[in-house]
Amino acid sequence: MDRRRVVVTGLGLVSPLGTGVEKTWEGLVNGRSGIRPIARFPAAEHTTRIAGEVKDFRAEDHVDRKEARRMDLFTQYAVAAARMALSASGLVIDEANADRVGVVVGSGIGGMSTWEETASVVATKGVRRISPFFVPQMIINMAAGQISILTGARGPNWGTVSACATGAHAIGEAARTIQYGDADAVIAGGAEASVTPMGIGGFCAMRALSTRNDEPERASRPFDRDRDGFVVAEGAGILMLEALDHALARGAPILAEFAGYAASSDAHHITAPPEDGAGAARCMRRALVDAGADPSAVGYVNAHGTSTPPGDPSETAAIKAVFGDHARRLAVSSTKSMTGHMLGAAGGAEAAITVLALQRGILPPTINLENPDPACDLDYVPNAARETKVDLALSNSFGFGGTNAVLAFRRFRG
């Protein structure tokens, strides 16, 4: 059967650069970092004491205060971003269409703060003091569940879990749900809130994080020779996806067209990518096939670009393998240089950023790129945003376990 065309009609962002699409975008195009010393808990004992916290978020601005108390922070972020995307799209969910609107929103880790707080209660007061809301607050699919409950969307409802590729997998699978006729519209993306003592401590134990504690704004430096690890961040990125015919029929704003999606596995290592980036390359190629596009048609790649010593050269090698000579003409940037690594929210947030780049004709930069790694020798849009109109862009998301997801978006031309 012919697949339905899918478009993006709304965006929602909660990030270390601010709550809301415009706050985040303004920070990105001005090359501003959202990384600061950790304020949420005493971090003196941690080897890394910096993170991308969302400083301006107020749950009560987005959800009833009583309901918010029954949600983990990652779910609060998800609900807020989903409501932004739904509102921006102008879609009204009612009895006539509720069965045809779905929600696919995931998280890499889920209710980390709820887990830690409950463990403390058990240790000090015993198991009988566990809250009856412990499990509903903690489980990952509750973000999608709460969005469904609060918006009335009664279509397919589930949560993806694939580490740092979570948000991208959610968007890709949501688009396929629409393409094959199981829904007309889907709220899709990812959320994360893992800036907690154990969340930061666990990554510190892996020696995965930057320890540039005295210069937090310069700590996330993808593709730079002096990078020393990633920076944990939090937030949510949500897209409102709709079938093109459905969007046109109601006069919806169309921000971009969803063009393609692919998923693959490295089958290599639990945390490290292969040096040649073979799994990522395979995923990009398949996404281009799904989009029916030649590699030369791509003008921009929002890279996974985590600022880790092994990850950045591996992704660079993958891009070269896929694009050949065109790789030298391709603009590539890592917005994690400004947001930090939002983990399960990263794929959703970066997909939204890619859509904005297409729609507004501005490519966000890779900041802190001062001494390029010789193994990372592409055009990473260093340090300043660039006004450039591109027609096709990719958003790369790769996660622990060797999981890969690539999304392709096209500038909408009708």
XYZ file of C-alpha atoms in Angstrom:
414
model
C 0.000 0.000 0.000
C 1.088 3.607 -0.504
C 2.386 5.135 2.684
C 0.810 8.377 3.869
C 3.020 11.439 3.929
C 3.768 12.686 7.442
C 4.421 16.273 8.503
C 5.417 18.110 11.677
C 2.791 20.593 12.863
C 3.970 21.465 16.370
C 7.030 21.411 18.617
C 7.621 21.418 22.363
C 10.963 21.893 24.101
C 12.147 21.933 27.687
C 15.925 22.274 27.827
C 18.809 23.704 29.847
C 18.546 26.767 27.591
C 15.009 27.420 28.798
C 11.449 26.176 28.911
C 9.811 26.667 25.533
C 10.768 26.471 21.880
C 11.758 30.111 21.468
C 13.959 30.239 24.579
C 15.822 27.140 23.455
C 16.172 28.307 19.862
C 17.373 31.778 20.884
C 20.067 30.193 23.038
C 21.169 27.896 20.242
C 21.470 30.492 17.505
C 23.407 32.746 19.866
C 25.807 29.951 20.785
C 24.955 30.021 24.463
C 25.709 27.118 26.795
C 23.161 25.860 29.313
C 25.751 23.998 31.390
C 26.224 25.221 34.973
C 27.370 23.927 38.391
C 24.823 21.461 39.782
C 22.352 23.240 42.085
C 19.765 20.501 42.687
C 21.815 18.537 45.211
C 25.194 18.835 46.987
C 27.681 17.519 44.419
C 31.000 18.162 46.185
C 31.853 14.445 46.373
C 31.258 13.851 42.677
C 34.159 14.019 40.254
C 31.799 15.863 37.878
C 29.893 18.717 39.481
C 28.302 20.299 36.417
C 25.180 19.489 34.391
C 22.496 20.907 32.125
C 19.666 21.558 34.576
C 16.414 23.206 33.516
C 16.467 26.292 35.705
C 13.191 28.030 34.796
C 10.740 25.111 34.800
C 7.584 25.412 36.915
C 5.396 22.315 36.797
C 2.310 24.284 37.849
C 2.534 26.301 34.631
C 1.740 23.137 32.687
C -0.187 20.766 34.935
C -2.404 20.939 38.019
C -0.270 21.162 41.163
C -1.901 18.110 42.752
C -1.332 16.037 39.618
C 2.261 17.263 39.346
C 3.042 15.904 42.817
C 2.129 12.457 41.519
C 4.549 12.685 38.583
C 8.286 12.236 38.456
C 10.125 15.229 37.016
C 10.730 13.471 33.671
C 6.965 13.058 33.245
C 6.370 16.697 34.150
C 8.832 17.706 31.433
C 7.148 15.382 28.930
C 3.662 16.696 29.685
C 4.823 20.304 29.408
C 6.545 19.770 26.047
C 3.605 17.740 24.724
C 1.160 20.483 25.606
C 3.389 23.021 23.841
C 3.492 20.904 20.691
C -0.249 20.219 20.733
C -1.074 23.882 21.285
C 1.283 25.026 18.520
C -0.294 22.570 16.098
C -3.791 23.882 16.728
C -5.163 20.340 16.889
C -8.176 19.997 19.170
C -8.619 16.459 20.474
C -12.302 15.709 20.918
C -14.734 12.821 20.825
C -14.708 12.823 17.035
C -10.954 12.256 16.600
C -9.564 11.015 19.933
C -9.302 7.391 18.776
C -7.052 8.498 15.895
C -4.519 10.468 17.985
C -1.678 8.517 19.575
C 1.197 9.149 21.981
C 4.669 7.587 21.702
C 6.988 9.169 24.271
C 9.906 7.458 25.989
C 12.776 7.962 28.405
C 16.187 6.391 28.702
C 16.102 6.004 32.492
C 12.707 7.187 33.740
C 11.892 8.094 37.331
C 15.422 8.281 38.731
C 14.650 10.837 41.438
C 11.560 8.874 42.514
C 13.676 5.721 42.783
C 16.358 7.432 44.867
C 13.877 9.131 47.194
C 12.028 5.856 47.764
C 15.253 3.961 48.437
C 16.058 6.545 51.110
C 12.609 6.122 52.664
C 13.040 2.326 52.756
C 16.485 2.632 54.329
C 15.371 5.061 57.056
C 11.698 4.252 57.655
C 11.042 0.796 56.218
C 9.128 -0.702 53.319
C 5.714 0.128 54.729
C 6.387 3.800 54.091
C 6.687 3.338 50.325
C 4.294 5.666 48.530
C 1.471 4.047 46.530
C 2.556 6.368 43.717
C 6.108 4.971 43.642
C 5.628 2.602 40.695
C 3.373 4.905 38.620
C 5.855 7.751 39.083
C 8.888 5.658 38.190
C 7.909 3.628 35.130
C 8.953 4.985 31.759
C 5.682 4.604 29.860
C 3.932 6.864 32.377
C 5.071 9.912 30.388
C 3.037 8.698 27.418
C 0.244 7.572 29.729
C -0.102 10.917 31.464
C -0.005 12.797 28.164
C -2.803 10.555 26.893
C -4.885 11.053 30.037
C -4.434 14.823 30.113
C -5.063 15.399 26.395
C -7.678 12.700 25.810
C -5.671 11.014 23.027
C -7.012 7.446 22.766
C -4.901 6.074 19.891
C -1.749 3.910 20.203
C 0.010 4.722 23.473
C 3.430 3.461 24.551
C 6.954 4.419 25.559
C 10.262 3.693 23.854
C 13.374 2.797 25.869
C 16.655 2.802 23.950
C 19.081 4.889 25.985
C 20.179 8.005 24.090
C 18.297 7.007 20.928
C 14.945 6.869 22.759
C 13.407 10.097 21.469
C 14.408 9.398 17.879
C 13.027 5.871 17.985
C 9.760 7.267 19.377
C 9.428 9.756 16.513
C 10.337 7.208 13.845
C 7.892 4.605 15.119
C 5.176 7.232 15.585
C 5.603 8.315 11.967
C 5.256 4.727 10.801
C 2.086 4.400 12.861
C 0.663 7.257 10.793
C 2.128 6.063 7.481
C 0.405 2.718 7.778
C -2.936 4.135 8.839
C -3.134 3.273 12.541
C -3.437 6.941 13.543
C -3.886 10.345 11.936
C -1.720 12.197 14.451
C 0.811 11.187 17.121
C 2.508 13.148 19.903
C 6.067 11.786 19.927
C 9.474 12.298 21.531
C 11.424 11.781 24.725
C 11.986 13.126 28.230
C 14.653 12.726 30.895
C 15.423 13.973 34.423
C 18.545 12.169 35.601
C 20.475 15.008 37.221
C 20.417 13.190 40.556
C 23.133 11.945 42.926
C 22.992 8.413 41.502
C 22.467 9.541 37.923
C 25.560 11.733 37.934
C 27.451 9.315 40.170
C 26.815 6.374 37.867
C 28.192 8.149 34.832
C 31.124 9.405 36.918
C 31.910 5.810 37.867
C 32.068 4.982 34.149
C 34.456 7.915 33.626
C 32.154 9.048 30.845
C 31.705 12.670 31.944
C 33.687 15.840 31.502
C 35.443 16.975 34.667
C 35.914 20.551 33.482
C 34.142 21.722 36.625
C 35.750 25.174 36.707
C 34.578 25.996 33.169
C 31.101 24.461 32.856
C 30.124 26.451 29.769
C 33.200 25.141 27.941
C 32.875 21.520 29.111
C 30.794 20.106 26.262
C 33.063 20.409 23.219
C 32.180 17.895 20.515
C 34.853 17.189 17.889
C 37.421 19.259 19.812
C 40.822 17.732 20.550
C 40.509 18.692 24.238
C 37.122 17.091 24.920
C 37.075 14.835 27.970
C 33.558 13.424 28.111
C 29.917 14.397 27.869
C 27.777 16.520 30.200
C 24.513 15.102 31.558
C 21.453 17.244 30.874
C 17.683 16.989 31.226
C 14.459 18.107 29.614
C 12.073 17.004 26.876
C 11.623 17.258 23.126
C 8.227 16.523 21.557
C 6.945 16.666 17.971
C 3.341 16.743 16.825
C 3.250 14.465 13.788
C 0.280 14.306 11.434
C -0.695 12.724 8.162
C -0.337 15.368 5.456
C -3.933 14.998 4.285
C -5.166 15.361 7.871
C -3.053 18.482 8.452
C -4.102 20.115 5.179
C -7.769 19.407 5.797
C -7.738 21.417 9.004
C -5.359 24.149 7.804
C -2.602 23.198 10.234
C 0.773 24.959 10.297
C 3.309 22.691 8.588
C 6.865 23.141 9.849
C 8.590 20.365 7.889
C 7.942 16.984 6.341
C 9.051 13.779 7.974
C 11.076 12.127 5.207
C 12.621 8.916 6.537
C 13.663 6.777 9.468
C 15.920 3.824 10.170
C 17.173 1.843 13.134
C 20.181 -0.444 13.463
C 22.519 -2.050 15.978
C 26.305 -1.973 16.210
C 26.368 -5.491 17.720
C 29.739 -4.439 19.077
C 30.001 -3.193 22.699
C 27.711 -2.077 25.525
C 28.970 1.525 25.560
C 31.609 2.124 22.862
C 30.891 2.468 19.138
C 33.118 0.741 16.563
C 35.909 2.969 15.316
C 34.610 2.872 11.756
C 31.066 3.808 12.789
C 29.667 0.930 10.746
C 26.362 0.668 12.617
C 25.725 4.404 12.429
C 26.627 4.456 8.735
C 24.253 1.577 8.029
C 21.495 3.465 9.834
C 22.057 6.708 7.900
C 22.053 4.836 4.593
C 18.774 3.108 5.432
C 17.168 6.383 6.507
C 18.115 7.895 3.136
C 16.664 4.892 1.322
C 13.470 5.296 3.365
C 13.410 8.956 2.347
C 13.997 8.081 -1.303
C 16.934 10.488 -1.288
C 20.467 10.488 -2.589
C 23.179 11.359 -0.032
C 24.079 14.425 -2.107
C 20.638 15.902 -1.345
C 21.415 16.255 2.362
C 22.529 19.711 3.449
C 22.743 19.360 7.230
C 23.286 16.687 9.861
C 22.434 17.297 13.502
C 25.083 14.980 14.882
C 24.828 12.785 17.926
C 28.134 14.485 18.810
C 28.406 13.757 22.532
C 31.913 15.162 23.175
C 33.384 11.775 24.088
C 36.844 10.682 22.900
C 35.612 7.542 21.069
C 32.181 8.733 19.931
C 32.983 11.806 17.870
C 35.603 10.213 15.574
C 33.346 7.193 15.096
C 30.434 9.365 13.963
C 32.750 11.370 11.705
C 33.943 8.145 10.078
C 30.337 7.042 9.602
C 29.398 10.327 7.905
C 32.382 10.039 5.562
C 31.450 6.464 4.704
C 27.869 7.421 3.828
C 28.430 10.723 2.037
C 31.810 10.198 0.358
C 33.071 13.388 -1.300
C 29.833 15.171 -0.346
C 30.845 14.916 3.329
C 33.256 17.822 2.735
C 30.365 20.019 1.570
C 28.008 18.943 4.324
C 27.233 21.090 7.381
C 27.345 19.041 10.584
C 26.792 20.400 14.089
C 26.299 19.103 17.598
C 23.811 21.091 19.622
C 24.878 19.058 22.668
C 27.731 21.559 22.838
C 25.072 23.955 24.209
C 22.364 21.767 25.738
C 24.553 19.004 27.091
C 23.439 15.420 26.584
C 19.736 15.116 27.379
C 19.963 11.291 27.230
C 16.521 9.850 26.423
C 15.243 13.325 25.573
C 18.124 14.087 23.184
C 16.616 12.478 20.072
C 13.334 14.323 20.508
C 14.956 17.670 21.266
C 17.430 17.379 18.386
C 14.698 16.354 15.954
C 12.804 19.515 16.947
C 15.985 21.572 16.493
C 16.534 20.011 13.051
C 12.987 20.954 12.038
C 13.593 24.535 13.207
C 16.859 24.680 11.248
C 15.034 23.646 8.068
C 12.096 25.955 8.620
C 14.075 29.041 9.638
C 17.120 28.641 7.428
C 19.610 28.835 10.276
C 22.029 26.063 11.247
C 22.919 26.051 14.954
C 26.644 25.895 15.726
C 28.988 23.555 17.530
C 30.409 25.812 20.225
C 33.718 25.299 22.055
C 35.312 23.953 18.892
C 38.673 25.626 19.389
C 41.232 22.918 18.591
C 39.684 20.463 16.115
C 40.615 16.825 16.563
C 42.546 15.737 13.433
C 40.232 12.695 13.286
C 37.228 15.049 13.169
C 37.806 17.077 10.035
C 34.380 17.991 8.661
C 32.488 21.299 8.662
C 30.968 21.327 12.144
C 29.555 24.891 11.867
C 32.108 26.045 14.445
C 31.145 28.533 17.149
C 28.615 30.660 15.239
C 25.221 29.923 13.698
C 25.016 30.016 9.914
C 22.192 31.292 7.740
C 21.771 28.554 5.147
C 18.668 27.100 3.563
C 18.801 23.340 3.179
C 16.137 21.040 1.789
C 16.966 17.780 3.563
C 18.528 17.122 6.956
C 19.338 14.152 9.176
C 19.204 13.885 12.966
C 21.472 11.183 14.408
C 20.884 9.450 17.752
C 23.028 6.595 19.071
C 22.802 4.874 22.455
C 24.387 2.462 24.892
C 23.877 -1.113 23.819
C 24.863 -0.155 20.284
C 21.408 1.091 19.337
C 21.108 3.624 16.504
C 18.251 5.722 15.126
C 18.366 8.267 12.300
C 15.559 10.601 11.285
C 15.327 12.508 7.990
C 13.315 15.713 7.590
C 12.585 17.686 4.432
C 11.722 21.364 4.061
C 8.030 21.407 3.255
C 7.165 22.602 -0.240
C 3.559 21.431 -0.492
